[in-house]
Amino acid sequence: MPLIYGRSIGQSLPRLGLLRPCNGLASLQPCGRLGAALLAPRIVTRRSYADVKLDLLALDSKWRQKWASAQSDSSTNGRIVGAKGSKDGSKYILPMFPYPSGYLHLGHLRVYTIADVVARFHALQGHKVLLPMGWDAFGLPAENAAIERGIDPATWTRANIARMKEQLGLMNGSWDWSRELATCDPSFYKHTQKIFLLLHEKGLAYQTEAEVNYDPVDKTVLANEQVDADGCSWRSGAKVEKRKLKQWFLRISEFRDSLLKDLDKLAENDAWPERVLAMQRNWLGKSTGAMIKFPVMAFSQDVHAAIEVFTTRPDTLFGVQYLALASTHPVVAKLAKSDPELQAFLDTLPGLPPDSKVGYMLPHIRVVNPLAYHEDTPAATKQSIPVYVAPYVVGDYGEGAVMGVPGHDVRDHSFWKEHRPDEPVRYVLAESEDESTATLANEPFIDHGFMTEHSGLYKGKSSKETGEMLVSMLEAADLAKPVEKWRLRDWLISRQRYWGTPIPIIHCGSCGAVPVPDNRLPVELPEVDEHWAGKKVGNPLEHQTDWVNTSCPKCGGAAKRDTDTMDTFVDSSWYYMRFVDPHNKDAPFSAEAAKANLPVDLYIGGIEHAILHLLYARFIYKFLMTSSLVAEGAEASAEAPAEVHEPFTRLVTQGMVHGKTYSDPSTGRFLKPDEVDLSNPSKPMVIATGQQAVVSFEKMSKSKYNGVDPTDFIAQYGADATRAHMLFQAPVSEILYWDEEKIAGVTRWLGRVHDLALKLKAASSEESLSPKAYFEDLVNKLDSMSPAELAKWDADAAIWREVQKTIESVTVSYNKVYSLNTVVSDLMSLTNTLVEATREGLASPIIQREALSALLRMVAPITPAFAEECWSILTLGSDSIFAGATFPEVDGTLPLLQPRKQTCAVQVNGKLKFAIEIPKPSSTLQGDELKDFIIGEVLKTDEAKTRLLNGPVDVRSAKKTLVVKGGKLVNFVL
């Protein structure tokens, strides 16, 4: 049901029958002589909302139609057009594009509202703005849905896109749909394949055998992030297997130095959130340390002469009490062939969490601390060390081996206590030089400090310096060397699934892996309807013989296509670059379009994409911006380029949306909507038991019955009220606790603004005079003004002061983005000022109208249809606010508008009696002159005469009178 603001007209004018719709959908005017009489007072002293109803849903429909009809104009939706030419003066605003699951949720509504609001703000400031939209359309969910439903994933995906595009259209957004793309469209993934081949040409795309996570149900490779803590697939729930498969990788490690170094650039002026920067640094994982060799003592075993361990803490070497190896370590693999118990242990590891404390001590080998060969090393350090296989050791970091130092590492301490509870922990570092500050019992000391007596000759020395000396000493004996390690591994992009970009490689028995020639791109996915109809799992491409079997582009002999498809992160790593040149058939984009429009000025999305998507996008952008596509003859290099190439100048991460959830206080069970009695919203009751339900805000999900369909919400309240409510409830970066009831305050506010537009729409004789000129003309006449004229000046100055302060505050908030909620609160405050001014009737029409004009231009980015309607009322049907208006700027009048009066608090013997308005003293008054002026002005007031002179209190006999804070407080001491 449409939201109606104000009382119904029928209640106000019950049988007149004299109202008929006029001037569009949003105004009703009385007609005839009685109607003319009703309209006579343009500005009334008492507020009435019965004159015209505000139908926000009708406004949405009205203005969306007007915007659609104007799209053929060069100023689509006002100034929101694709940026062209120089990057100067243009803004590229981009929300992370959605996966077409079928329905938008409130999280989508929040991020797209933020993006549209910021884009409209910059457009009103005169910038050319690019705000495109597209679809991250490939991926496993669509394929699984296709199998479940027995339909082609393309059919399912395109239906979802159509449905979600329709929903987006209801948000009053200003997307440039002429640039729309979908990653599953051959016209897009043709260029994904081109980018892959560019990488392949430079040696940055390669194929090799690797151990991978394999889902035996979905029959595909999974990234580490797609395996949960229990070793199960994030989608099928199956136990993940480790398999050796030949896979395609992108050599992201070649760019690791620039990926790390350029984070410093992104940290400047808080352009990227520190949390995201920290996550990126951690994922890159640069560590400076040493590679230490531990000689092996093997008993009847043919293994390595030494086990190499990477450590960042060589200062703890005296405290090593065991070594721990990853299950994939070569020593473990070799010993498992002759040790059934070890193999049985290894078979249990996939089902264990990574932080499990289980371990298997290798029975026939021990190692020696390399410091044991020095004669002054303490005896405890010279003893041989046990070697364990432990699940907490990661095989792809360091050398798949760690030195266990229970005294100085939390994880090592827990493992040692689990397996050697009766053996003492050796502490080789202390917090103080004399060891007077000891670590807590049974707790490791993990900081740097000073060497203890267990460190032999190094006792009392700084641990950092000792670590460096130990590495130097062992390096001379070929037992250690300083090294640099990275956590980052090359990007595995192979997926054994159908619904993705085919890898454009042909495998020939004679020529090897041969790139598909450019004139044969795209390599399109074949139709496999029988696969979907049969609801089969696995990769159907492997069985499409007509598609797989082909000829070698080099020798013409029989060959086979690669049947893997690319990880969908490849599509999202460059889609934002396609938006700048979406119809280019020959290249992903032109160099001119890239230089004119990139990088993205503002990128908006969830924190869940803070690592992989952003890291991969940064890598591909760095590569492409130094490739022949943009810089002819430039070579992609592992070294940082002279110019920093980062795809997103500024990143904003919005918080999640949590919904109101009801649960049974007895069982904790989440309740369905029909299980809760909400007749009294403040006391929701469990219908079955009569108990008061527990109310909380939780992440929205079907299992908690707290999801909200944004389409339904917009259909009830209108898009603009929903947008304003969405922004007002919380700062952009924080969790939004969605509470439908609070939208009432927003709709009341919009109603008051609409009412002001109706009241102030009359033309003014002073219309050509700007507020600045108006005040500059009057400021020199203040001394000669009558009391009535001064009262009008005060009213005008108070309004315009508030306008100037609001413009300044709101502009800052729009630019910061994170504080968009304060835009709404500031505009609500300005509205209150204007409403009060119209009630008092003192302010001039020009100042009131100009103030409302500024307010509408400030609110337009948030409530575009509503602002358009009010603008058309106020300006008597002029152009669209987005085509004919600009965002207001401060005009320098604040120094002219200092209040002539100030509030003075009056106390007697330190107790407040009242507060009054008195003339503001001149800045030249000081000391006794200021005191006499303030006391004289206070005693002139009627309030003072009644309460300080003629009643039981007579301050004329005061022993002392104190005037403080420049006259803002007077205290009469009797």
mmCIF file of C-alpha atoms in Angstrom, residues 104-408:
data_model
loop_
_atom_site.group_PDB
_atom_site.id
_atom_site.type_symbol
_atom_site.label_atom_id
_atom_site.label_comp_id
_atom_site.label_asym_id
_atom_site.label_seq_id
_atom_site.Cartn_x
_atom_site.Cartn_y
_atom_site.Cartn_z
ATOM 1 C CA LEU A 104 18.841 -8.854 -4.340
ATOM 2 C CA HIS A 105 19.151 -8.737 -0.561
ATOM 3 C CA LEU A 106 19.543 -5.775 1.778
ATOM 4 C CA GLY A 107 23.332 -6.009 1.550
ATOM 5 C CA HIS A 108 23.014 -5.332 -2.179
ATOM 6 C CA LEU A 109 20.634 -2.465 -1.494
ATOM 7 C CA ARG A 110 23.108 -0.905 0.921
ATOM 8 C CA VAL A 111 26.193 -1.030 -1.298
ATOM 9 C CA TYR A 112 24.332 0.106 -4.429
ATOM 10 C CA THR A 113 22.598 2.923 -2.571
ATOM 11 C CA ILE A 114 25.957 4.160 -1.305
ATOM 12 C CA ALA A 115 27.464 4.019 -4.792
ATOM 13 C CA ASP A 116 24.558 5.842 -6.421
ATOM 14 C CA VAL A 117 24.442 8.527 -3.725
ATOM 15 C CA VAL A 118 28.148 9.293 -4.102
ATOM 16 C CA ALA A 119 27.877 9.268 -7.907
ATOM 17 C CA ARG A 120 24.953 11.694 -7.882
ATOM 18 C CA PHE A 121 26.800 13.960 -5.445
ATOM 19 C CA HIS A 122 29.833 14.210 -7.733
ATOM 20 C CA ALA A 123 27.559 14.733 -10.746
ATOM 21 C CA LEU A 124 25.854 17.666 -9.008
ATOM 22 C CA GLN A 125 29.316 19.091 -8.330
ATOM 23 C CA GLY A 126 29.859 19.221 -12.083
ATOM 24 C CA HIS A 127 31.958 16.091 -12.591
ATOM 25 C CA LYS A 128 31.430 13.603 -15.369
ATOM 26 C CA VAL A 129 30.612 10.393 -13.559
ATOM 27 C CA LEU A 130 30.899 6.795 -14.660
ATOM 28 C CA LEU A 131 28.623 4.436 -12.688
ATOM 29 C CA PRO A 132 28.334 1.122 -14.567
ATOM 30 C CA MET A 133 26.719 -2.170 -13.639
ATOM 31 C CA GLY A 134 27.351 -5.778 -14.648
ATOM 32 C CA TRP A 135 27.141 -9.382 -13.510
ATOM 33 C CA ASP A 136 29.702 -11.808 -12.077
ATOM 34 C CA ALA A 137 27.860 -14.551 -13.894
ATOM 35 C CA PHE A 138 30.152 -17.608 -14.035
ATOM 36 C CA GLY A 139 30.707 -19.969 -11.126
ATOM 37 C CA LEU A 140 29.942 -23.158 -9.255
ATOM 38 C CA PRO A 141 26.586 -22.089 -7.715
ATOM 39 C CA ALA A 142 24.988 -21.660 -11.151
ATOM 40 C CA GLU A 143 26.305 -25.014 -12.299
ATOM 41 C CA ASN A 144 25.050 -26.788 -9.189
ATOM 42 C CA ALA A 145 21.665 -25.090 -9.591
ATOM 43 C CA ALA A 146 21.561 -26.229 -13.212
ATOM 44 C CA ILE A 147 22.273 -29.828 -12.197
ATOM 45 C CA GLU A 148 19.634 -29.666 -9.472
ATOM 46 C CA ARG A 149 17.000 -28.246 -11.850
ATOM 47 C CA GLY A 150 18.029 -30.101 -14.995
ATOM 48 C CA ILE A 151 18.492 -26.888 -17.012
ATOM 49 C CA ASP A 152 21.342 -25.110 -18.755
ATOM 50 C CA PRO A 153 23.248 -22.813 -16.337
ATOM 51 C CA ALA A 154 23.097 -20.093 -19.006
ATOM 52 C CA THR A 155 19.290 -20.213 -18.904
ATOM 53 C CA TRP A 156 19.220 -20.076 -15.103
ATOM 54 C CA THR A 157 21.793 -17.263 -14.984
ATOM 55 C CA ARG A 158 20.122 -15.051 -17.586
ATOM 56 C CA ALA A 159 16.741 -15.406 -15.899
ATOM 57 C CA ASN A 160 18.345 -14.338 -12.617
ATOM 58 C CA ILE A 161 20.010 -11.376 -14.292
ATOM 59 C CA ALA A 162 16.698 -10.203 -15.728
ATOM 60 C CA ARG A 163 15.012 -10.488 -12.337
ATOM 61 C CA MET A 164 17.791 -8.688 -10.458
ATOM 62 C CA LYS A 165 18.051 -5.969 -13.101
ATOM 63 C CA GLU A 166 14.350 -5.309 -12.621
ATOM 64 C CA GLN A 167 14.926 -5.041 -8.865
ATOM 65 C CA LEU A 168 17.831 -2.644 -9.389
ATOM 66 C CA GLY A 169 15.544 -0.495 -11.501
ATOM 67 C CA LEU A 170 13.319 0.048 -8.457
ATOM 68 C CA MET A 171 16.147 1.613 -6.429
ATOM 69 C CA ASN A 172 16.119 4.968 -8.277
ATOM 70 C CA GLY A 173 19.724 4.357 -9.259
ATOM 71 C CA SER A 174 21.564 6.061 -12.093
ATOM 72 C CA TRP A 175 23.439 3.104 -13.559
ATOM 73 C CA ASP A 176 24.841 3.480 -17.053
ATOM 74 C CA TRP A 177 23.162 0.423 -18.554
ATOM 75 C CA SER A 178 24.777 1.099 -21.931
ATOM 76 C CA ARG A 179 27.931 -0.420 -20.424
ATOM 77 C CA GLU A 180 26.261 -3.503 -18.920
ATOM 78 C CA LEU A 181 28.283 -6.715 -19.111
ATOM 79 C CA ALA A 182 28.011 -10.308 -17.963
ATOM 80 C CA THR A 183 31.119 -12.416 -17.547
ATOM 81 C CA CYS A 184 29.350 -15.447 -19.072
ATOM 82 C CA ASP A 185 28.798 -13.615 -22.350
ATOM 83 C CA PRO A 186 31.250 -14.798 -25.072
ATOM 84 C CA SER A 187 31.840 -11.150 -26.001
ATOM 85 C CA PHE A 188 33.297 -10.682 -22.496
ATOM 86 C CA TYR A 189 35.125 -13.946 -21.922
ATOM 87 C CA LYS A 190 36.724 -13.689 -25.346
ATOM 88 C CA HIS A 191 38.824 -10.939 -23.787
ATOM 89 C CA THR A 192 39.403 -12.899 -20.584
ATOM 90 C CA GLN A 193 40.983 -15.498 -22.879
ATOM 91 C CA LYS A 194 43.028 -12.788 -24.593
ATOM 92 C CA ILE A 195 44.371 -11.648 -21.221
ATOM 93 C CA PHE A 196 45.245 -15.242 -20.332
ATOM 94 C CA LEU A 197 47.176 -15.572 -23.592
ATOM 95 C CA LEU A 198 49.018 -12.307 -22.913
ATOM 96 C CA LEU A 199 50.061 -13.737 -19.552
ATOM 97 C CA HIS A 200 51.045 -17.018 -21.233
ATOM 98 C CA GLU A 201 53.146 -15.167 -23.788
ATOM 99 C CA LYS A 202 55.103 -13.486 -20.985
ATOM 100 C CA GLY A 203 55.598 -16.735 -19.081
ATOM 101 C CA LEU A 204 53.147 -15.643 -16.379
ATOM 102 C CA ALA A 205 50.617 -18.403 -17.130
ATOM 103 C CA TYR A 206 52.010 -21.909 -16.852
ATOM 104 C CA GLN A 207 50.892 -25.490 -16.265
ATOM 105 C CA THR A 208 52.426 -27.839 -13.731
ATOM 106 C CA GLU A 209 51.533 -30.715 -11.454
ATOM 107 C CA ALA A 210 50.448 -29.680 -7.984
ATOM 108 C CA GLU A 211 48.724 -31.029 -4.921
ATOM 109 C CA VAL A 212 45.218 -29.620 -4.780
ATOM 110 C CA ASN A 213 42.051 -29.775 -2.710
ATOM 111 C CA TYR A 214 39.615 -31.983 -4.589
ATOM 112 C CA ASP A 215 35.905 -32.234 -3.882
ATOM 113 C CA PRO A 216 34.863 -35.812 -4.719
ATOM 114 C CA VAL A 217 31.165 -34.879 -4.877
ATOM 115 C CA ASP A 218 31.338 -31.704 -6.973
ATOM 116 C CA LYS A 219 34.346 -33.214 -8.749
ATOM 117 C CA THR A 220 36.352 -30.004 -8.882
ATOM 118 C CA VAL A 221 39.414 -28.361 -7.412
ATOM 119 C CA LEU A 222 38.801 -26.021 -4.486
ATOM 120 C CA ALA A 223 40.866 -23.096 -3.289
ATOM 121 C CA ASN A 224 42.127 -23.315 0.301
ATOM 122 C CA GLU A 225 39.502 -20.731 1.260
ATOM 123 C CA GLN A 226 36.754 -23.086 0.031
ATOM 124 C CA VAL A 227 37.662 -25.758 2.582
ATOM 125 C CA ASP A 228 36.303 -25.334 6.097
ATOM 126 C CA ALA A 229 38.073 -25.967 9.405
ATOM 127 C CA ASP A 230 36.915 -29.591 9.370
ATOM 128 C CA GLY A 231 38.450 -30.253 5.962
ATOM 129 C CA CYS A 232 35.071 -30.252 4.162
ATOM 130 C CA SER A 233 33.970 -28.547 0.971
ATOM 131 C CA TRP A 234 32.203 -25.224 1.514
ATOM 132 C CA ARG A 235 29.383 -26.307 -0.826
ATOM 133 C CA SER A 236 28.950 -30.090 -0.971
ATOM 134 C CA GLY A 237 30.078 -30.757 2.603
ATOM 135 C CA ALA A 238 32.203 -33.687 1.395
ATOM 136 C CA LYS A 239 35.587 -34.483 2.915
ATOM 137 C CA VAL A 240 38.158 -32.865 0.682
ATOM 138 C CA GLU A 241 40.824 -35.087 -0.851
ATOM 139 C CA LYS A 242 44.416 -34.182 -1.648
ATOM 140 C CA ARG A 243 45.267 -35.026 -5.232
ATOM 141 C CA LYS A 244 48.136 -34.434 -7.594
ATOM 142 C CA LEU A 245 46.788 -32.862 -10.783
ATOM 143 C CA LYS A 246 48.255 -30.936 -13.674
ATOM 144 C CA GLN A 247 46.947 -27.419 -13.214
ATOM 145 C CA TRP A 248 47.194 -23.928 -14.681
ATOM 146 C CA PHE A 249 48.740 -21.198 -12.554
ATOM 147 C CA LEU A 250 49.235 -17.451 -12.917
ATOM 148 C CA ARG A 251 52.625 -16.284 -11.692
ATOM 149 C CA ILE A 252 51.384 -13.628 -9.271
ATOM 150 C CA SER A 253 54.556 -14.153 -7.222
ATOM 151 C CA GLU A 254 56.467 -12.207 -9.894
ATOM 152 C CA PHE A 255 54.631 -9.074 -8.768
ATOM 153 C CA ARG A 256 54.853 -9.642 -5.030
ATOM 154 C CA ASP A 257 57.299 -6.810 -4.364
ATOM 155 C CA SER A 258 55.145 -4.164 -6.009
ATOM 156 C CA LEU A 259 51.997 -5.674 -4.509
ATOM 157 C CA LEU A 260 53.523 -5.189 -1.071
ATOM 158 C CA LYS A 261 55.314 -1.880 -1.621
ATOM 159 C CA ASP A 262 52.329 -0.134 -3.189
ATOM 160 C CA LEU A 263 50.204 -0.811 -0.130
ATOM 161 C CA ASP A 264 52.047 2.155 1.375
ATOM 162 C CA LYS A 265 50.590 4.313 -1.387
ATOM 163 C CA LEU A 266 47.093 2.999 -0.675
ATOM 164 C CA ALA A 267 47.555 3.798 3.005
ATOM 165 C CA GLU A 268 48.039 7.513 2.322
ATOM 166 C CA ASN A 269 45.162 9.716 3.507
ATOM 167 C CA ASP A 270 43.287 6.594 4.633
ATOM 168 C CA ALA A 271 42.476 5.777 1.006
ATOM 169 C CA TRP A 272 42.112 2.086 1.914
ATOM 170 C CA PRO A 273 40.936 0.812 5.313
ATOM 171 C CA GLU A 274 43.840 -0.195 7.540
ATOM 172 C CA ARG A 275 42.121 -3.520 8.220
ATOM 173 C CA VAL A 276 42.171 -4.380 4.512
ATOM 174 C CA LEU A 277 45.785 -3.284 4.125
ATOM 175 C CA ALA A 278 46.759 -5.484 7.074
ATOM 176 C CA MET A 279 44.962 -8.469 5.527
ATOM 177 C CA GLN A 280 46.730 -7.887 2.206
ATOM 178 C CA ARG A 281 50.135 -7.646 3.905
ATOM 179 C CA ASN A 282 49.447 -10.796 5.887
ATOM 180 C CA TRP A 283 48.402 -12.721 2.778
ATOM 181 C CA LEU A 284 51.548 -11.632 0.936
ATOM 182 C CA GLY A 285 53.385 -12.686 4.101
ATOM 183 C CA LYS A 286 56.877 -11.370 3.544
ATOM 184 C CA SER A 287 59.185 -12.708 6.247
ATOM 185 C CA THR A 288 62.868 -11.980 6.759
ATOM 186 C CA GLY A 289 64.696 -14.737 8.567
ATOM 187 C CA ALA A 290 67.136 -17.564 8.116
ATOM 188 C CA MET A 291 67.250 -21.061 6.692
ATOM 189 C CA ILE A 292 68.772 -23.368 9.309
ATOM 190 C CA LYS A 293 70.081 -26.882 8.631
ATOM 191 C CA PHE A 294 69.460 -29.553 11.276
ATOM 192 C CA PRO A 295 71.717 -32.563 10.547
ATOM 193 C CA VAL A 296 69.798 -35.865 10.565
ATOM 194 C CA MET A 297 70.653 -38.904 12.703
ATOM 195 C CA ALA A 298 68.944 -41.750 10.821
ATOM 196 C CA PHE A 299 68.810 -45.328 12.053
ATOM 197 C CA SER A 300 68.629 -47.728 9.092
ATOM 198 C CA GLN A 301 66.796 -45.056 7.076
ATOM 199 C CA ASP A 302 67.884 -43.509 3.792
ATOM 200 C CA VAL A 303 66.805 -39.890 4.221
ATOM 201 C CA HIS A 304 68.230 -36.426 3.749
ATOM 202 C CA ALA A 305 71.531 -35.535 5.408
ATOM 203 C CA ALA A 306 69.843 -32.471 6.931
ATOM 204 C CA ILE A 307 66.386 -30.999 7.345
ATOM 205 C CA GLU A 308 66.159 -27.323 6.477
ATOM 206 C CA VAL A 309 63.931 -25.101 8.567
ATOM 207 C CA PHE A 310 62.959 -21.499 7.914
ATOM 208 C CA THR A 311 62.666 -19.296 10.999
ATOM 209 C CA THR A 312 62.151 -15.621 11.711
ATOM 210 C CA ARG A 313 63.474 -16.110 15.255
ATOM 211 C CA PRO A 314 67.028 -17.470 15.107
ATOM 212 C CA ASP A 315 67.510 -15.984 18.603
ATOM 213 C CA THR A 316 65.442 -18.895 19.976
ATOM 214 C CA LEU A 317 67.708 -21.549 18.422
ATOM 215 C CA PHE A 318 69.110 -22.595 21.820
ATOM 216 C CA GLY A 319 65.530 -23.443 22.866
ATOM 217 C CA VAL A 320 64.639 -25.881 20.055
ATOM 218 C CA GLN A 321 63.296 -29.083 21.649
ATOM 219 C CA TYR A 322 61.784 -30.800 18.583
ATOM 220 C CA LEU A 323 61.218 -30.419 14.856
ATOM 221 C CA ALA A 324 57.769 -30.664 13.271
ATOM 222 C CA LEU A 325 57.247 -31.584 9.620
ATOM 223 C CA ALA A 326 54.271 -31.124 7.337
ATOM 224 C CA SER A 327 52.560 -34.267 6.099
ATOM 225 C CA THR A 328 53.786 -33.416 2.581
ATOM 226 C CA HIS A 329 57.449 -33.054 3.547
ATOM 227 C CA PRO A 330 59.703 -35.281 1.348
ATOM 228 C CA VAL A 331 61.164 -37.024 4.422
ATOM 229 C CA VAL A 332 57.668 -37.922 5.610
ATOM 230 C CA ALA A 333 56.605 -39.157 2.185
ATOM 231 C CA LYS A 334 59.660 -41.399 1.957
ATOM 232 C CA LEU A 335 59.329 -42.859 5.447
ATOM 233 C CA ALA A 336 55.588 -43.490 4.972
ATOM 234 C CA LYS A 337 56.369 -46.049 2.275
ATOM 235 C CA SER A 338 57.967 -48.357 4.869
ATOM 236 C CA ASP A 339 55.992 -47.311 7.956
ATOM 237 C CA PRO A 340 52.330 -48.472 7.889
ATOM 238 C CA GLU A 341 51.575 -46.693 11.167
ATOM 239 C CA LEU A 342 52.832 -43.399 9.740
ATOM 240 C CA GLN A 343 50.738 -43.897 6.621
ATOM 241 C CA ALA A 344 47.682 -44.632 8.737
ATOM 242 C CA PHE A 345 48.290 -41.408 10.682
ATOM 243 C CA LEU A 346 48.625 -39.431 7.447
ATOM 244 C CA ASP A 347 45.306 -40.854 6.257
ATOM 245 C CA THR A 348 43.562 -39.309 9.267
ATOM 246 C CA LEU A 349 44.887 -35.788 8.724
ATOM 247 C CA PRO A 350 42.349 -34.524 6.113
ATOM 248 C CA GLY A 351 39.616 -34.839 8.727
ATOM 249 C CA LEU A 352 41.465 -32.863 11.398
ATOM 250 C CA PRO A 353 41.330 -29.098 11.967
ATOM 251 C CA PRO A 354 44.555 -27.237 11.092
ATOM 252 C CA ASP A 355 45.183 -26.325 14.736
ATOM 253 C CA SER A 356 44.944 -29.902 15.993
ATOM 254 C CA LYS A 357 47.601 -30.872 18.558
ATOM 255 C CA VAL A 358 47.929 -34.456 17.336
ATOM 256 C CA GLY A 359 51.321 -35.570 16.116
ATOM 257 C CA TYR A 360 53.296 -38.621 15.110
ATOM 258 C CA MET A 361 56.887 -38.989 16.292
ATOM 259 C CA LEU A 362 59.047 -40.499 13.578
ATOM 260 C CA PRO A 363 60.585 -43.539 15.302
ATOM 261 C CA HIS A 364 63.813 -43.975 13.416
ATOM 262 C CA ILE A 365 65.217 -40.493 12.959
ATOM 263 C CA ARG A 366 66.374 -37.649 15.164
ATOM 264 C CA VAL A 367 68.125 -34.388 14.350
ATOM 265 C CA VAL A 368 70.926 -32.361 15.887
ATOM 266 C CA ASN A 369 70.814 -28.660 16.668
ATOM 267 C CA PRO A 370 73.511 -27.043 14.475
ATOM 268 C CA LEU A 371 74.725 -25.144 17.549
ATOM 269 C CA ALA A 372 75.690 -28.526 19.070
ATOM 270 C CA TYR A 373 78.955 -28.397 17.115
ATOM 271 C CA HIS A 374 80.163 -25.382 19.099
ATOM 272 C CA GLU A 375 82.084 -26.374 22.221
ATOM 273 C CA ASP A 376 80.569 -23.625 24.412
ATOM 274 C CA THR A 377 76.979 -24.598 23.668
ATOM 275 C CA PRO A 378 75.138 -25.799 26.828
ATOM 276 C CA ALA A 379 74.713 -29.565 27.137
ATOM 277 C CA ALA A 380 70.922 -29.443 26.861
ATOM 278 C CA THR A 381 71.142 -27.910 23.377
ATOM 279 C CA LYS A 382 73.644 -30.575 22.265
ATOM 280 C CA GLN A 383 71.185 -33.417 22.823
ATOM 281 C CA SER A 384 69.507 -34.976 19.783
ATOM 282 C CA ILE A 385 66.001 -33.757 18.990
ATOM 283 C CA PRO A 386 62.839 -35.774 18.174
ATOM 284 C CA VAL A 387 61.036 -35.198 14.864
ATOM 285 C CA TYR A 388 57.227 -35.137 14.633
ATOM 286 C CA VAL A 389 54.704 -34.994 11.819
ATOM 287 C CA ALA A 390 52.144 -32.365 12.834
ATOM 288 C CA PRO A 391 49.027 -31.025 11.035
ATOM 289 C CA TYR A 392 49.712 -27.469 12.193
ATOM 290 C CA VAL A 393 52.753 -27.269 9.904
ATOM 291 C CA VAL A 394 51.793 -25.884 6.505
ATOM 292 C CA GLY A 395 53.503 -27.597 3.611
ATOM 293 C CA ASP A 396 53.592 -24.601 1.271
ATOM 294 C CA TYR A 397 55.288 -22.116 3.612
ATOM 295 C CA GLY A 398 58.977 -22.173 4.441
ATOM 296 C CA GLU A 399 60.242 -25.692 3.826
ATOM 297 C CA GLY A 400 57.304 -27.531 5.355
ATOM 298 C CA ALA A 401 59.280 -27.774 8.597
ATOM 299 C CA VAL A 402 59.360 -25.744 11.795
ATOM 300 C CA MET A 403 61.654 -25.803 14.771
ATOM 301 C CA GLY A 404 59.644 -26.425 17.926
ATOM 302 C CA VAL A 405 60.509 -23.901 20.648
ATOM 303 C CA PRO A 406 58.039 -24.535 23.500
ATOM 304 C CA GLY A 407 59.472 -21.767 25.653
ATOM 305 C CA HIS A 408 58.886 -19.027 23.097
#
